[in-house]
């Protein structure tokens, strides 16, 4: 019956037409006050070592709001309207800094130096083997024990005709978590009046090093409940299968005929319980899709529709891959915003990236950044409505 229900949602979603958003009502059906476009920031507590943290609030002319803090470059809130004009927060997280310091599963964070996994916490570069921090079974995950998500960044507000935003910058010193080279990283969030959140990643180093920066926001376009009825499209005809520790095997496999085929709009839950070895390895979806790219520049990677609220999310990127994660490790032990308990599969991530464990797979697109050859990538999250 669950599958039938999800298929009915898919049919309904396919019959509607996307509409641009022009105006918004305030929270829970109330008329919105006049919106002042701009950037604001305020103190938001201190870390355990006493370092001050600030929270930045970006608001566009329609009242769409993005909040992000200097700790971890974390996006704490994204408020967008549903088809009735009701504003709602569509990302998982906490009401205070304390939650992020205690037990956050990378909610909203910038992850680096290397987003995703590196096998056995090591790689060889220019004839030298580097040992990284191991923090995910036998492997290195998301930059290590104290990766970019657990560092306090400096911040600079942005307000220009293209949008309002904030640029976060930090220097990752040579040897941090085992990585070579001093890496200066900048991540810029820009909110436009087209309801786009533009994320730009930049990095420059004085020694060759792997770099794979990404954004780890958990989305729930309904605002609550599970995400199984969200209708997903991925512009990818191949993916990278993984072993039992979620490290790529090196194969680039076709999605056709597998639960990983989202080339046509499909509810997330329709095939998530299929008896498939790869689904068992990930306890659901936790894999890298190889995007069907044509040339350089921004290209559409994913589209998500939430049928009940009509909210939509499109993700475009310059990256070659996207990690779709269906919230399989959420287990009801994390209490988030307004006391919400985040249950199994109550959020999903679309982490635009190079492939996991690329430093150990020469056939994968390289993630090595060298002096004089800076890292640069861009991802755009576009929020909309289907009537």
Short mmCIF file of C-alpha atoms in Angstrom, two decimals:
data_model
loop_
_atom_site.label_atom_id
_atom_site.label_comp_id
_atom_site.label_asym_id
_atom_site.label_seq_id
_atom_site.Cartn_x
_atom_site.Cartn_y
_atom_site.Cartn_z
CA UNK A 1 0.00 0.00 0.00
CA UNK A 2 2.91 2.35 0.72
CA UNK A 3 4.24 1.91 -2.82
CA UNK A 4 0.78 2.51 -4.31
CA UNK A 5 0.44 5.71 -2.29
CA UNK A 6 3.83 6.95 -3.47
CA UNK A 7 3.03 6.16 -7.09
CA UNK A 8 -0.18 8.17 -6.81
CA UNK A 9 1.88 11.10 -5.49
CA UNK A 10 4.21 10.76 -8.48
CA UNK A 11 1.30 10.87 -10.93
CA UNK A 12 -0.06 13.96 -9.20
CA UNK A 13 3.33 15.66 -9.21
CA UNK A 14 3.80 15.02 -12.93
CA UNK A 15 0.49 16.68 -13.72
CA UNK A 16 1.30 20.08 -12.23
CA UNK A 17 3.25 22.94 -13.72
CA UNK A 18 6.04 24.80 -11.93
CA UNK A 19 5.27 28.40 -11.08
CA UNK A 20 7.75 31.14 -10.20
CA UNK A 21 7.39 32.66 -6.75
CA UNK A 22 6.65 36.37 -6.65
CA UNK A 23 5.32 37.11 -3.18
CA UNK A 24 5.08 35.39 0.17
CA UNK A 25 2.85 35.28 3.20
CA UNK A 26 4.29 35.10 6.67
CA UNK A 27 4.58 31.97 8.76
CA UNK A 28 1.65 29.62 9.07
CA UNK A 29 -0.72 31.43 6.73
CA UNK A 30 -0.43 34.94 8.15
CA UNK A 31 0.17 37.93 5.90
CA UNK A 32 3.85 38.77 5.66
CA UNK A 33 5.08 42.15 6.87
CA UNK A 34 7.02 44.36 4.48
CA UNK A 35 10.36 42.70 3.80
CA UNK A 36 13.65 44.53 4.10
CA UNK A 37 16.25 43.00 1.82
CA UNK A 38 19.69 42.75 3.34
CA UNK A 39 22.28 41.06 5.56
CA UNK A 40 22.19 41.09 9.34
CA UNK A 41 24.46 39.41 11.86
CA UNK A 42 24.50 38.95 15.61
CA UNK A 43 26.41 37.02 18.29
CA UNK A 44 25.30 33.38 18.62
CA UNK A 45 27.29 32.03 21.55
CA UNK A 46 30.78 30.64 21.97
CA UNK A 47 32.52 27.32 21.35
CA UNK A 48 33.92 25.18 24.20
CA UNK A 49 37.23 27.04 23.98
CA UNK A 50 35.51 30.43 24.21
CA UNK A 51 35.68 31.43 20.52
CA UNK A 52 32.81 33.75 19.60
CA UNK A 53 30.35 32.59 16.92
CA UNK A 54 28.15 34.87 14.81
CA UNK A 55 24.92 34.10 12.97
CA UNK A 56 24.27 35.80 9.60
CA UNK A 57 20.74 36.28 8.25
CA UNK A 58 20.22 36.83 4.52
CA UNK A 59 16.78 38.07 3.44
CA UNK A 60 15.73 38.73 -0.15
CA UNK A 61 12.95 41.06 -1.35
CA UNK A 62 10.37 38.22 -1.22
CA UNK A 63 11.04 37.38 2.40
CA UNK A 64 12.98 34.20 1.64
CA UNK A 65 15.58 33.79 4.37
CA UNK A 66 18.85 31.91 4.79
CA UNK A 67 20.74 31.82 8.07
CA UNK A 68 24.34 30.64 8.38
CA UNK A 69 26.91 30.85 11.15
CA UNK A 70 30.65 31.20 11.38
CA UNK A 71 30.96 27.84 13.15
CA UNK A 72 31.40 25.31 10.36
CA UNK A 73 29.89 27.65 7.77
CA UNK A 74 26.69 25.92 8.86
CA UNK A 75 23.36 26.77 7.24
CA UNK A 76 20.93 26.69 10.16
CA UNK A 77 17.68 27.79 8.46
CA UNK A 78 16.19 28.21 5.00
CA UNK A 79 12.67 29.67 4.98
CA UNK A 80 10.70 29.47 1.74
CA UNK A 81 6.97 29.56 0.87
CA UNK A 82 4.69 26.67 0.03
CA UNK A 83 1.99 26.81 -2.67
CA UNK A 84 -0.34 28.65 -0.27
CA UNK A 85 2.30 31.27 0.51
CA UNK A 86 3.03 29.90 3.99
CA UNK A 87 6.66 30.33 4.94
CA UNK A 88 8.43 27.32 6.43
CA UNK A 89 11.91 26.18 7.39
CA UNK A 90 13.00 23.34 5.07
CA UNK A 91 16.31 22.25 6.65
CA UNK A 92 17.12 20.14 9.70
CA UNK A 93 19.16 21.57 12.55
CA UNK A 94 19.05 23.02 16.06
CA UNK A 95 17.66 26.15 17.72
CA UNK A 96 20.94 27.01 19.44
CA UNK A 97 24.67 26.67 18.90
CA UNK A 98 24.84 24.07 21.69
CA UNK A 99 23.12 21.43 19.54
CA UNK A 100 25.67 21.79 16.76
CA UNK A 101 28.55 21.57 19.23
CA UNK A 102 27.20 18.42 20.85
CA UNK A 103 25.96 15.76 18.44
CA UNK A 104 25.20 17.14 14.99
CA UNK A 105 25.42 14.68 12.06
CA UNK A 106 26.91 17.45 9.88
CA UNK A 107 23.60 19.36 9.74
CA UNK A 108 24.06 22.26 7.28
CA UNK A 109 27.85 22.17 7.42
CA UNK A 110 30.65 22.92 5.00
CA UNK A 111 32.65 19.70 4.88
CA UNK A 112 36.33 19.54 4.00
CA UNK A 113 39.11 19.40 3.22
CA UNK A 114 37.63 16.31 1.67
CA UNK A 115 33.88 15.77 1.62
CA UNK A 116 32.93 12.09 1.74
CA UNK A 117 35.27 9.16 2.42
CA UNK A 118 38.92 8.28 1.83
CA UNK A 119 39.67 4.57 2.23
CA UNK A 120 41.63 3.54 5.31
CA UNK A 121 42.47 7.18 5.94
CA UNK A 122 45.39 7.34 3.56
CA UNK A 123 46.49 8.28 0.05
CA UNK A 124 49.74 8.59 -1.88
CA UNK A 125 50.72 11.82 -3.61
CA UNK A 126 54.00 12.58 -5.38
CA UNK A 127 55.50 9.39 -3.99
CA UNK A 128 54.62 10.08 -0.36
CA UNK A 129 51.90 8.33 1.64
CA UNK A 130 49.81 10.59 3.87
CA UNK A 131 47.97 9.25 6.93
CA UNK A 132 44.70 11.00 7.72
CA UNK A 133 42.50 10.92 10.80
CA UNK A 134 40.22 7.86 10.79
CA UNK A 135 36.72 8.70 12.05
CA UNK A 136 34.26 6.45 10.19
CA UNK A 137 34.98 2.79 10.83
CA UNK A 138 38.26 2.11 9.01
CA UNK A 139 37.94 5.24 6.86
CA UNK A 140 38.38 9.00 6.84
CA UNK A 141 35.10 10.96 6.53
CA UNK A 142 34.34 14.63 5.82
CA UNK A 143 37.75 16.01 6.71
CA UNK A 144 38.41 14.05 9.87
CA UNK A 145 37.87 14.37 13.60
CA UNK A 146 37.90 18.18 13.54
CA UNK A 147 37.16 19.01 9.93
CA UNK A 148 35.96 22.27 8.44
CA UNK A 149 32.51 21.69 9.97
CA UNK A 150 33.98 22.11 13.48
CA UNK A 151 36.10 25.21 12.84
CA UNK A 152 35.18 28.87 13.31
CA UNK A 153 35.49 30.82 10.06
CA UNK A 154 35.95 34.55 9.53
CA UNK A 155 33.04 36.24 7.75
CA UNK A 156 32.45 39.15 5.40
CA UNK A 157 28.94 40.35 4.47
CA UNK A 158 28.04 40.92 0.81
CA UNK A 159 25.34 43.24 -0.53
CA UNK A 160 25.45 44.03 -4.23
CA UNK A 161 23.09 43.96 -7.24
CA UNK A 162 23.56 40.20 -7.73
CA UNK A 163 22.30 39.39 -4.25
CA UNK A 164 23.00 39.51 -0.56
CA UNK A 165 25.33 37.07 1.13
CA UNK A 166 28.23 36.19 3.34
CA UNK A 167 31.74 34.93 2.52
CA UNK A 168 33.34 32.57 5.04
CA UNK A 169 37.14 32.13 4.99
CA UNK A 170 39.66 30.11 6.96
CA UNK A 171 43.24 28.86 6.59
CA UNK A 172 43.66 25.15 7.12
CA UNK A 173 47.28 24.74 8.27
CA UNK A 174 49.75 22.25 6.85
CA UNK A 175 49.21 18.90 8.57
CA UNK A 176 45.67 19.58 9.80
CA UNK A 177 43.96 16.17 10.09
CA UNK A 178 46.94 14.79 8.17
CA UNK A 179 46.59 16.84 4.95
CA UNK A 180 49.59 18.49 3.30
CA UNK A 181 49.87 22.20 2.61
CA UNK A 182 48.41 25.43 3.94
CA UNK A 183 45.00 25.73 2.28
CA UNK A 184 43.10 29.03 2.23
CA UNK A 185 39.43 28.19 1.70
CA UNK A 186 36.52 30.54 1.02
CA UNK A 187 32.87 29.52 0.85
CA UNK A 188 30.39 32.19 -0.26
CA UNK A 189 26.62 32.02 0.16
CA UNK A 190 24.62 34.46 -2.00
CA UNK A 191 20.81 34.71 -1.88
CA UNK A 192 19.20 36.27 -4.97
CA UNK A 193 15.76 37.69 -5.63
CA UNK A 194 15.18 34.70 -7.93
CA UNK A 195 15.14 32.56 -4.75
CA UNK A 196 18.49 31.02 -5.59
CA UNK A 197 21.13 30.20 -3.01
CA UNK A 198 24.47 30.33 -4.85
CA UNK A 199 27.33 28.52 -3.11
CA UNK A 200 30.86 29.19 -4.37
CA UNK A 201 33.89 27.25 -3.15
CA UNK A 202 37.45 28.50 -3.58
CA UNK A 203 40.76 27.16 -2.33
CA UNK A 204 44.44 28.00 -2.81
CA UNK A 205 47.36 25.99 -1.43
CA UNK A 206 51.13 26.17 -1.14
CA UNK A 207 51.53 22.38 -1.52
CA UNK A 208 49.64 19.80 -3.58
CA UNK A 209 46.67 18.45 -1.60
CA UNK A 210 43.27 16.82 -2.18
CA UNK A 211 40.32 19.22 -1.96
CA UNK A 212 36.65 18.25 -2.20
CA UNK A 213 34.50 20.90 -0.54
CA UNK A 214 30.74 20.45 -0.34
CA UNK A 215 27.64 21.45 1.60
CA UNK A 216 25.85 18.99 3.90
CA UNK A 217 22.41 20.52 4.45
CA UNK A 218 19.61 18.05 5.23
CA UNK A 219 16.44 19.10 3.39
CA UNK A 220 12.82 18.29 4.13
CA UNK A 221 10.63 20.38 1.83
CA UNK A 222 7.51 19.42 3.81
CA UNK A 223 9.10 20.73 7.00
CA UNK A 224 8.45 17.55 8.99
CA UNK A 225 7.84 13.82 8.64
CA UNK A 226 9.85 11.48 6.43
CA UNK A 227 11.09 12.33 2.94
CA UNK A 228 9.92 9.19 1.15
CA UNK A 229 7.15 10.95 -0.82
CA UNK A 230 9.52 13.63 -2.14
CA UNK A 231 9.79 13.14 -5.91
CA UNK A 232 13.40 13.09 -7.09
CA UNK A 233 15.02 13.41 -10.51
CA UNK A 234 18.78 12.93 -10.93
CA UNK A 235 20.52 13.81 -14.20
CA UNK A 236 22.75 10.75 -14.03
CA UNK A 237 22.84 7.49 -15.95
CA UNK A 238 25.72 6.05 -13.88
CA UNK A 239 26.81 5.81 -10.26
CA UNK A 240 29.77 4.52 -8.23
CA UNK A 241 28.96 1.30 -6.32
CA UNK A 242 30.46 0.94 -2.85
CA UNK A 243 31.69 -1.78 -0.52
CA UNK A 244 30.28 -2.49 2.93
CA UNK A 245 32.23 0.48 4.39
CA UNK A 246 30.82 2.83 1.69
CA UNK A 247 34.11 3.13 -0.21
CA UNK A 248 33.75 3.06 -4.04
CA UNK A 249 34.80 -0.21 -5.64
CA UNK A 250 36.22 1.71 -8.62
CA UNK A 251 33.41 0.64 -10.94
CA UNK A 252 31.24 3.22 -12.69
CA UNK A 253 28.00 1.31 -13.19
CA UNK A 254 24.80 2.04 -15.13
CA UNK A 255 21.69 2.91 -13.11
CA UNK A 256 19.34 1.33 -15.64
CA UNK A 257 17.39 -1.53 -14.15
CA UNK A 258 18.50 -0.73 -10.59
CA UNK A 259 16.97 1.16 -7.62
CA UNK A 260 19.43 3.96 -8.49
CA UNK A 261 17.63 5.06 -11.66
CA UNK A 262 16.16 8.50 -10.97
CA UNK A 263 16.43 9.76 -14.54
CA UNK A 264 12.64 10.07 -14.48
CA UNK A 265 10.87 11.71 -11.55
CA UNK A 266 10.38 9.04 -8.87
CA UNK A 267 9.34 9.21 -5.20
CA UNK A 268 12.36 8.50 -3.00
CA UNK A 269 10.57 5.70 -1.15
CA UNK A 270 9.39 3.62 -4.11
CA UNK A 271 12.51 1.43 -4.39
CA UNK A 272 14.33 2.21 -1.15
CA UNK A 273 13.50 -1.17 0.40
CA UNK A 274 14.49 -3.24 -2.63
CA UNK A 275 16.60 -6.34 -1.98
CA UNK A 276 19.73 -5.01 -3.64
CA UNK A 277 23.30 -5.47 -2.35
CA UNK A 278 24.10 -1.80 -2.86
CA UNK A 279 21.00 -0.70 -0.95
CA UNK A 280 22.11 -3.00 1.88
CA UNK A 281 25.59 -1.46 1.91
CA UNK A 282 24.16 2.04 2.26
CA UNK A 283 21.15 1.09 4.41
CA UNK A 284 19.31 2.98 1.67
CA UNK A 285 20.69 5.66 -0.62
CA UNK A 286 24.15 6.92 0.33
CA UNK A 287 25.95 6.85 -3.01
CA UNK A 288 27.64 9.09 -5.55
CA UNK A 289 25.87 9.61 -8.89
CA UNK A 290 28.01 10.42 -11.94
CA UNK A 291 26.30 13.38 -13.57
CA UNK A 292 25.54 13.38 -17.29
CA UNK A 293 27.47 16.52 -18.10
CA UNK A 294 27.82 18.22 -21.46
CA UNK A 295 30.77 20.58 -21.34
CA UNK A 296 31.76 22.95 -18.56
CA UNK A 297 29.82 25.35 -16.37
CA UNK A 298 26.67 25.03 -14.30
CA UNK A 299 24.37 22.20 -15.29
CA UNK A 300 21.23 20.75 -13.72
CA UNK A 301 22.02 17.84 -11.42
CA UNK A 302 18.81 17.22 -9.48
CA UNK A 303 15.20 18.30 -9.03
CA UNK A 304 12.99 17.55 -6.03
CA UNK A 305 9.24 18.12 -5.69
CA UNK A 306 7.32 17.81 -2.41
CA UNK A 307 3.74 17.05 -3.56
CA UNK A 308 1.83 18.11 -0.45
CA UNK A 309 3.32 21.61 -0.06
CA UNK A 310 4.28 22.15 -3.70
CA UNK A 311 7.78 23.23 -2.74
CA UNK A 312 10.50 22.44 -5.27
CA UNK A 313 14.29 22.40 -5.20
CA UNK A 314 16.58 22.36 -8.22
CA UNK A 315 20.32 21.81 -7.84
CA UNK A 316 22.77 22.92 -10.55
CA UNK A 317 26.52 22.48 -10.23
CA UNK A 318 29.92 22.59 -11.92
CA UNK A 319 30.89 19.38 -10.10
CA UNK A 320 31.03 15.93 -11.78
CA UNK A 321 29.04 14.11 -9.09
CA UNK A 322 26.36 14.36 -6.42
CA UNK A 323 26.01 12.26 -3.27
CA UNK A 324 22.34 11.55 -2.61
CA UNK A 325 21.86 10.55 1.01
CA UNK A 326 18.41 9.57 2.29
CA UNK A 327 18.98 10.16 6.01
CA UNK A 328 19.58 6.50 6.82
CA UNK A 329 21.57 7.16 10.00
CA UNK A 330 18.93 9.39 11.57
CA UNK A 331 17.45 7.15 14.27
CA UNK A 332 15.32 9.25 16.60
CA UNK A 333 18.14 10.03 19.02
CA UNK A 334 18.73 13.61 17.81
CA UNK A 335 16.35 16.29 19.10
CA UNK A 336 16.36 19.33 16.83
CA UNK A 337 14.44 22.55 16.25
CA UNK A 338 11.49 23.21 18.55
CA UNK A 339 11.97 19.81 20.15
CA UNK A 340 11.51 17.86 16.90
CA UNK A 341 12.95 14.36 17.06
CA UNK A 342 14.62 13.50 13.77
CA UNK A 343 13.49 10.02 12.85
CA UNK A 344 14.77 7.59 10.23
CA UNK A 345 14.86 9.23 6.77
CA UNK A 346 13.42 12.56 7.89
CA UNK A 347 15.91 14.52 5.76
CA UNK A 348 17.89 14.12 2.55
CA UNK A 349 21.18 15.56 1.30
CA UNK A 350 22.32 16.39 -2.23
CA UNK A 351 26.06 16.92 -1.80
CA UNK A 352 27.61 18.15 -5.05
CA UNK A 353 31.17 16.85 -5.23
CA UNK A 354 34.00 15.03 -6.89
CA UNK A 355 33.81 11.30 -6.31
CA UNK A 356 34.53 9.65 -2.93
CA UNK A 357 38.04 8.25 -2.44
CA UNK A 358 39.28 9.89 -5.65
CA UNK A 359 42.90 10.15 -4.41
CA UNK A 360 43.00 6.34 -4.46
CA UNK A 361 41.28 5.91 -7.84
CA UNK A 362 43.36 7.34 -10.71
CA UNK A 363 40.46 6.79 -13.16
CA UNK A 364 38.22 9.16 -11.20
CA UNK A 365 38.34 12.94 -11.87
CA UNK A 366 41.25 14.32 -9.89
CA UNK A 367 40.72 16.30 -6.68
CA UNK A 368 44.37 17.38 -6.35
CA UNK A 369 44.88 21.12 -6.05
CA UNK A 370 48.41 22.45 -6.56
CA UNK A 371 50.17 25.80 -6.01
CA UNK A 372 49.13 28.22 -8.73
CA UNK A 373 46.16 26.02 -9.66
CA UNK A 374 43.40 27.05 -7.23
CA UNK A 375 40.25 25.08 -6.58
CA UNK A 376 36.94 26.61 -7.70
CA UNK A 377 33.42 25.21 -7.95
CA UNK A 378 29.85 26.43 -7.78
CA UNK A 379 26.47 24.99 -6.85
CA UNK A 380 23.09 26.73 -7.10
CA UNK A 381 20.04 25.71 -5.05
CA UNK A 382 16.86 27.13 -6.64
CA UNK A 383 13.64 27.09 -4.63
CA UNK A 384 10.25 27.23 -6.33
CA UNK A 385 6.61 26.15 -6.21
CA UNK A 386 4.39 23.79 -8.16
CA UNK A 387 0.70 24.71 -8.07
#
